[in-house]
Coordinates of C-alpha atoms in Angstrom, one line a residue:
M1 CA -23.5 -26.2 -1.0
S2 CA -20.4 -28.7 -1.1
A3 CA -20.1 -31.2 2.4
V4 CA -16.9 -29.3 3.7
R5 CA -13.6 -31.6 4.8
P6 CA -12.8 -31.3 8.7
V7 CA -9.7 -29.1 9.7
P8 CA -5.8 -31.2 9.3
T9 CA -4.1 -31.2 11.9
A10 CA -0.9 -31.6 9.9
P11 CA 1.0 -29.9 7.5
P12 CA -1.2 -29.5 4.4
Q13 CA -1.0 -31.1 1.6
D14 CA 1.4 -30.2 -1.9
L15 CA 0.2 -28.9 -5.6
F16 CA 0.1 -32.8 -5.8
G17 CA -1.8 -34.0 -3.3
K18 CA 0.8 -35.6 -1.2
G19 CA 0.6 -35.6 3.1
R20 CA 4.3 -35.3 3.1
A21 CA 7.7 -35.0 1.7
D22 CA 8.0 -37.5 -1.2
R23 CA 12.0 -38.8 -1.2
A24 CA 12.4 -39.9 -5.0
T25 CA 11.0 -36.6 -6.1
R26 CA 13.8 -35.0 -4.0
V27 CA 16.0 -37.3 -5.2
L28 CA 14.8 -36.2 -8.7
D29 CA 15.3 -32.8 -8.5
F30 CA 18.7 -33.0 -6.8
I31 CA 19.8 -34.3 -10.0
A32 CA 18.5 -32.2 -12.2
E33 CA 19.5 -29.1 -9.6
S34 CA 22.2 -28.1 -12.2
R35 CA 19.4 -27.7 -15.4
L36 CA 17.1 -26.9 -12.8
R37 CA 18.4 -24.2 -10.4
W38 CA 18.3 -20.9 -12.9
T39 CA 14.4 -21.2 -12.7
T40 CA 12.2 -18.6 -12.4
F41 CA 8.8 -19.0 -11.7
V42 CA 7.1 -15.6 -12.7
N43 CA 3.5 -15.3 -11.5
R44 CA 3.1 -18.9 -11.7
R45 CA -0.2 -20.3 -12.9
E46 CA 0.0 -23.8 -13.0
P47 CA -1.3 -25.4 -11.7
V48 CA -4.0 -24.2 -10.2
A49 CA -6.2 -25.3 -7.7
P50 CA -9.5 -26.6 -9.0
V51 CA -12.3 -23.5 -9.4
N52 CA -15.0 -23.4 -6.4
D53 CA -18.9 -22.9 -7.9
W54 CA -20.0 -22.1 -3.9
R55 CA -22.3 -19.6 -4.1
I56 CA -22.1 -18.4 0.1
P57 CA -24.0 -15.7 1.6
L58 CA -22.2 -14.1 4.1
V59 CA -23.0 -11.6 7.3
V60 CA -20.7 -8.2 8.1
V61 CA -19.9 -8.4 11.5
E62 CA -17.0 -6.8 12.4
R63 CA -15.2 -3.7 9.9
R64 CA -12.2 -2.3 10.8
V65 CA -9.9 0.4 10.2
E66 CA -6.5 -1.7 9.5
A67 CA -3.8 1.7 8.4
H68 CA -4.1 5.3 10.1
D69 CA -4.8 6.8 6.7
T70 CA -8.9 4.6 7.6
D71 CA -8.0 4.5 3.5
V72 CA -7.8 0.8 4.6
I73 CA -11.2 -1.9 6.2
S74 CA -11.0 -5.1 6.6
L75 CA -14.2 -7.4 7.1
L76 CA -14.8 -9.7 9.2
M77 CA -17.6 -12.3 7.8
T78 CA -20.3 -15.3 8.7
A79 CA -22.5 -17.7 8.4
P80 CA -25.7 -15.8 9.4
D81 CA -26.5 -19.6 11.2
G82 CA -23.1 -19.5 12.6
R83 CA -22.1 -23.1 10.6
A84 CA -18.2 -23.5 9.0
L85 CA -17.0 -22.4 5.9
P86 CA -15.4 -23.7 3.7
E87 CA -12.0 -24.8 4.3
W88 CA -9.3 -22.3 2.0
R89 CA -5.4 -22.4 2.3
P90 CA -2.6 -19.6 2.4
G91 CA -3.0 -17.1 -1.2
A92 CA -6.5 -17.9 -1.5
H93 CA -9.4 -15.4 -2.3
L94 CA -12.9 -14.4 -2.4
D95 CA -15.4 -13.0 -5.5
L96 CA -17.9 -11.0 -3.7
E97 CA -21.0 -10.3 -4.9
L98 CA -21.5 -6.6 -4.1
P99 CA -25.3 -5.0 -3.6
S100 CA -24.6 -3.0 -6.6
G101 CA -24.2 -6.5 -9.1
R102 CA -20.4 -5.7 -9.3
V103 CA -18.1 -8.3 -8.5
R104 CA -14.8 -8.2 -7.0
Q105 CA -12.0 -10.6 -5.6
Y106 CA -10.4 -9.8 -2.1
S107 CA -7.8 -11.9 -0.8
L108 CA -8.1 -13.4 2.2
C109 CA -6.2 -12.5 5.3
G110 CA -7.4 -14.1 8.7
D111 CA -6.2 -17.5 9.4
P112 CA -7.0 -20.3 7.4
A113 CA -7.3 -22.9 11.0
D114 CA -10.6 -20.1 12.2
R115 CA -13.3 -22.2 9.7
H116 CA -16.1 -20.3 10.9
A117 CA -14.8 -16.4 10.2
Y118 CA -13.8 -14.6 6.9
R119 CA -11.4 -11.5 6.7
V120 CA -10.2 -10.0 3.5
A121 CA -9.0 -6.1 3.2
V122 CA -9.8 -3.1 0.5
R123 CA -8.0 -0.2 -0.1
R124 CA -9.9 2.9 -1.1
I125 CA -9.4 3.4 -4.3
P126 CA -11.1 7.0 -5.2
E127 CA -9.9 7.4 -8.7
G128 CA -11.1 3.8 -9.5
N129 CA -14.0 1.9 -11.1
G130 CA -16.7 1.9 -8.1
G131 CA -15.6 -1.3 -6.8
S132 CA -13.7 -0.3 -3.6
L133 CA -15.7 2.4 -3.1
E134 CA -19.0 0.5 -2.4
V135 CA -17.1 -1.8 -0.6
H136 CA -16.1 1.2 2.2
D137 CA -19.3 3.4 1.6
E138 CA -22.1 1.1 1.3
L139 CA -20.8 -2.3 3.6
R140 CA -21.6 -2.5 7.3
V141 CA -21.2 -4.5 10.0
G142 CA -25.3 -6.5 9.5
T143 CA -24.9 -6.5 5.4
A144 CA -25.8 -9.2 3.2
L145 CA -23.9 -10.2 1.1
T146 CA -22.7 -14.0 -1.2
V147 CA -19.6 -14.7 -2.3
R148 CA -17.9 -17.1 -4.1
G149 CA -14.9 -19.2 -3.9
P150 CA -13.2 -19.3 -1.6
R151 CA -10.5 -19.5 -5.0
N152 CA -6.4 -20.1 -5.2
A153 CA -4.3 -19.1 -7.7
F154 CA -1.2 -18.0 -5.5
P155 CA -0.9 -20.9 -3.8
F156 CA 1.9 -21.2 -0.9
V157 CA 3.9 -23.6 -1.9
L158 CA 5.7 -25.6 1.7
P159 CA 9.7 -25.7 1.8
G160 CA 9.9 -29.7 1.7
Y161 CA 5.9 -29.9 0.6
G162 CA 6.4 -29.2 -2.5
S163 CA 9.1 -26.7 -3.1
S164 CA 13.2 -27.7 -3.0
A165 CA 13.9 -24.1 -1.1
A166 CA 15.3 -23.8 2.3
R167 CA 13.4 -21.4 3.1
V168 CA 11.3 -18.4 2.4
H169 CA 11.2 -15.2 1.9
F170 CA 7.9 -12.5 1.1
V171 CA 8.4 -9.3 0.4
A172 CA 4.1 -7.2 0.6
G173 CA 4.0 -3.5 -0.3
G174 CA 0.8 -2.3 1.0
I175 CA -2.2 -3.7 0.5
G176 CA -0.3 -6.4 -0.9
I177 CA 0.3 -7.8 2.6
T178 CA -3.2 -9.8 2.6
P179 CA -2.6 -12.7 0.8
I180 CA 1.1 -13.0 2.5
L181 CA 0.0 -12.9 5.5
P182 CA -1.7 -15.9 6.3
M183 CA 1.4 -17.7 4.5
I184 CA 3.7 -15.9 7.7
R185 CA 1.3 -17.4 10.6
M186 CA 1.1 -20.6 8.2
A187 CA 5.3 -21.0 8.0
D188 CA 5.3 -19.6 11.2
R189 CA 3.1 -22.1 13.1
L190 CA 5.3 -25.2 11.2
G191 CA 8.8 -24.2 12.0
V192 CA 10.2 -22.8 7.8
E193 CA 12.1 -20.2 8.2
W194 CA 11.2 -17.2 7.0
S195 CA 12.6 -13.6 6.3
M196 CA 9.9 -10.8 5.3
V197 CA 10.5 -6.9 3.6
Y198 CA 7.3 -4.8 4.4
A199 CA 7.6 -1.8 2.2
G200 CA 5.2 1.2 1.8
R201 CA 4.8 4.7 1.9
S202 CA 4.6 5.0 5.4
R203 CA 3.9 3.6 8.4
D204 CA 0.2 5.6 8.3
T205 CA -0.6 4.2 5.1
V206 CA 0.7 -0.4 5.6
P207 CA -1.9 -2.1 7.0
F208 CA -2.3 -4.5 9.8
L209 CA 1.2 -2.7 10.2
S210 CA 1.0 -4.1 14.4
E211 CA 0.4 -7.6 13.4
V212 CA 3.0 -8.2 10.9
E213 CA 5.5 -6.3 13.6
S214 CA 4.4 -9.2 15.9
F215 CA 6.2 -11.4 14.3
G216 CA 9.9 -9.7 15.0
S217 CA 12.9 -9.5 13.6
R218 CA 12.1 -11.5 11.0
V219 CA 10.2 -9.0 9.7
T220 CA 11.5 -6.0 8.4
V221 CA 9.4 -3.1 8.1
R222 CA 10.8 0.0 4.9
T223 CA 8.7 3.5 4.3
D224 CA 9.9 5.4 1.3
D225 CA 9.8 8.4 3.4
E226 CA 11.8 7.4 5.7
H227 CA 14.2 4.9 4.0
G228 CA 13.4 5.9 -0.6
I229 CA 12.4 4.0 -2.6
P230 CA 14.0 0.5 -2.1
T231 CA 15.7 -1.2 -5.0
G232 CA 15.5 -5.1 -6.1
A233 CA 18.8 -5.6 -4.2
E234 CA 16.9 -4.0 -0.6
L235 CA 14.1 -5.7 -1.0
L236 CA 15.8 -9.0 -1.5
A237 CA 18.5 -9.3 1.1
G238 CA 19.5 -12.2 2.4
V239 CA 18.5 -13.6 -0.2
G240 CA 19.9 -16.7 -1.9
S241 CA 19.6 -19.8 -4.3
D242 CA 18.0 -21.9 -1.6
T243 CA 14.9 -19.7 -1.0
S244 CA 11.6 -19.3 -3.0
V245 CA 9.9 -15.3 -2.5
Y246 CA 6.3 -14.9 -2.7
C247 CA 6.0 -11.0 -3.1
C248 CA 2.6 -9.5 -3.9
G249 CA 2.6 -5.5 -4.3
P250 CA 2.5 -3.0 -7.4
V251 CA 3.1 -3.9 -10.2
V252 CA 6.4 -1.8 -9.5
M253 CA 7.4 -3.7 -7.2
T254 CA 7.2 -7.2 -9.1
Q255 CA 8.4 -5.8 -11.6
L256 CA 11.3 -4.6 -9.8
I257 CA 11.6 -8.1 -7.9
A258 CA 11.3 -9.9 -10.8
D259 CA 14.0 -8.6 -13.0
R260 CA 16.6 -9.5 -10.1
V261 CA 15.5 -12.4 -9.2
R262 CA 16.6 -13.6 -13.0
E263 CA 19.9 -12.7 -11.9
M264 CA 19.8 -15.0 -8.9
P265 CA 20.2 -18.5 -9.6
G266 CA 18.6 -21.5 -8.2
V267 CA 15.9 -18.5 -6.4
E268 CA 12.4 -19.4 -6.8
L269 CA 10.1 -16.7 -7.4
Y270 CA 6.7 -16.7 -7.1
S271 CA 4.0 -13.3 -7.5
E272 CA 0.3 -11.7 -7.0
R273 CA -0.3 -7.8 -8.7
F274 CA -2.6 -6.0 -8.5
S275 CA -3.3 -4.9 -12.2
P276 CA -4.1 -7.2 -15.2
P277 CA -0.3 -7.8 -17.1
P278 CA -0.2 -5.8 -20.1
V279 CA -0.6 -7.1 -23.1
V280 CA 2.2 -9.8 -24.6
N281 CA 2.7 -9.5 -28.6
G282 CA -0.7 -8.4 -28.9
T283 CA -2.4 -7.2 -32.5
A284 CA -4.8 -5.1 -33.2
F285 CA -8.3 -6.9 -34.8
Q286 CA -12.2 -6.4 -34.2
V287 CA -14.9 -7.4 -31.5
E288 CA -18.4 -6.8 -32.8
L289 CA -21.2 -7.3 -30.5
A290 CA -24.0 -9.6 -32.1
R291 CA -27.1 -8.2 -29.8
T292 CA -26.2 -5.2 -31.8
G293 CA -24.6 -5.1 -34.4
E294 CA -22.2 -2.6 -32.5
V295 CA -18.0 -3.5 -33.5
I296 CA -15.0 -2.8 -31.1
D297 CA -11.4 -1.8 -32.4
V298 CA -8.8 -3.8 -29.7
P299 CA -5.8 -1.7 -30.1
A300 CA -2.6 -4.6 -29.7
D301 CA -1.7 -3.2 -26.4
K302 CA -5.4 -3.5 -25.3
S303 CA -7.0 -6.3 -24.0
V304 CA -11.2 -7.3 -25.1
L305 CA -12.1 -6.2 -21.4
E306 CA -10.8 -3.3 -21.7
Q307 CA -12.5 -2.4 -25.0
V308 CA -15.5 -3.8 -24.7
L309 CA -16.4 -2.2 -20.6
K310 CA -16.8 1.6 -22.9
V311 CA -19.3 0.7 -23.9
R312 CA -20.6 -2.1 -22.2
P313 CA -20.3 -0.4 -18.2
D314 CA -22.1 -3.0 -16.9
S315 CA -20.2 -6.2 -17.7
A316 CA -19.1 -8.7 -15.1
Y317 CA -15.5 -9.1 -14.4
S318 CA -13.2 -9.5 -11.5
C319 CA -9.2 -11.6 -11.5
R320 CA -8.1 -9.4 -15.3
Q321 CA -5.6 -12.9 -15.2
G322 CA -7.8 -15.3 -16.7
F323 CA -8.3 -17.2 -13.5
C324 CA -11.6 -17.0 -12.6
R325 CA -14.1 -17.4 -15.4
T326 CA -16.5 -14.3 -14.3
C327 CA -15.6 -12.5 -18.1
V328 CA -16.4 -15.3 -19.9
V329 CA -18.6 -14.9 -23.0
R330 CA -19.9 -17.7 -25.9
V331 CA -18.2 -16.6 -29.2
R332 CA -20.1 -16.6 -32.6
A333 CA -17.6 -16.5 -34.7
G334 CA -14.2 -16.0 -35.7
D335 CA -11.1 -17.7 -34.3
V336 CA -9.8 -17.1 -30.5
E337 CA -6.2 -17.4 -28.7
H338 CA -7.0 -18.7 -25.7
R339 CA -4.6 -17.1 -23.0
D340 CA -6.5 -18.3 -19.5
T341 CA -5.7 -21.2 -18.1
V342 CA -8.6 -22.6 -16.6
L343 CA -11.0 -23.2 -19.5
T344 CA -10.5 -27.0 -20.7
D345 CA -10.1 -28.2 -23.4
A346 CA -14.0 -28.8 -24.7
E347 CA -15.1 -25.6 -22.8
R348 CA -12.8 -23.5 -25.9
A349 CA -13.9 -26.1 -28.4
A350 CA -17.5 -25.3 -27.4
G351 CA -16.8 -21.4 -28.0
D352 CA -16.1 -20.3 -24.7
M353 CA -13.1 -17.1 -24.1
L354 CA -12.5 -15.3 -21.1
I355 CA -12.2 -12.4 -22.3
C356 CA -9.9 -10.1 -20.2
V357 CA -6.8 -12.2 -21.2
S358 CA -7.7 -14.4 -25.0
R359 CA -7.5 -12.4 -27.8
C360 CA -8.2 -12.8 -31.9
G361 CA -6.3 -15.0 -33.9
G362 CA -7.9 -13.5 -36.9
D363 CA -9.3 -10.3 -37.8
R364 CA -13.0 -10.1 -36.0
L365 CA -14.4 -12.1 -33.4
V366 CA -18.3 -12.8 -33.0
L367 CA -19.3 -12.3 -29.6
D368 CA -22.2 -12.8 -27.5
I369 CA -22.6 -9.5 -26.0

């Protein structure tokens, strides 16, 4: 494991490595403002933090129900020997290697200042692919497991430290509160002006409710059973042109926010979604599994991973959005249309492909599966 750096006492560095606001950059931002004011950052992917390949043994030391309907639990995990864990920043996640061999990805929702424990929360999804069921049914206090990371594809950019916005507005839907919690904690600690709307079906279904409400009037809790299904305008109430918006939740919510932000000049949007993005401008092709000779059809609106899982349900995957590397495979033949954000040019030239998002540039790919 790589050496662990001490926790910084100053505000975190911006995405470009500076420890404080860059005056020259801010002057250039001001000059270019007329051109950039209508720029929105939807599902922002770059710059993505370097991938941490640490594999860290942990043990579950606390398990709690975080929603009154009992469908959300949190797990607090520490190193078996109590050593300090690699540092992380708001928006980061871990890959959990579950006892079955499944690898699933969960946002860190604890306090980055706590170097000796990681906290994640998982909603039980009965109709899902088994990962959440395994976490709920098999991970108990004392369970040992291995995690990979932390990694961050949803970085929090503080106003004045990489963002030209003056204030921040957060929108979380249900379990989407997990990456947002560390963000509001940091914003509050550093005196950043912020507000938040927390939405869900009912108060019984939203996790960490008391923790969120402890921030007082900055937070508006809006549930469908009390207020009806919210509109984009209601979720973004009070947001002005000097605001950056961070949103995490169901696809319907993130799309609602994105559509509304497009009508709001000067607003920056950073979002993370629960499910993989829809395939855009896809065409149909075939995939041959080289080790067995099986040929799989990949429709224009489906990913290679989706189709491979139908015949190889134990295939490894995690993020399904092209940044975690878990589903990387070697291509033996065919042209790849790379749509990931993490593979280097050398890796692509060597034949690596992330089958969760990348596609075929022709009629057929031959994969080393």
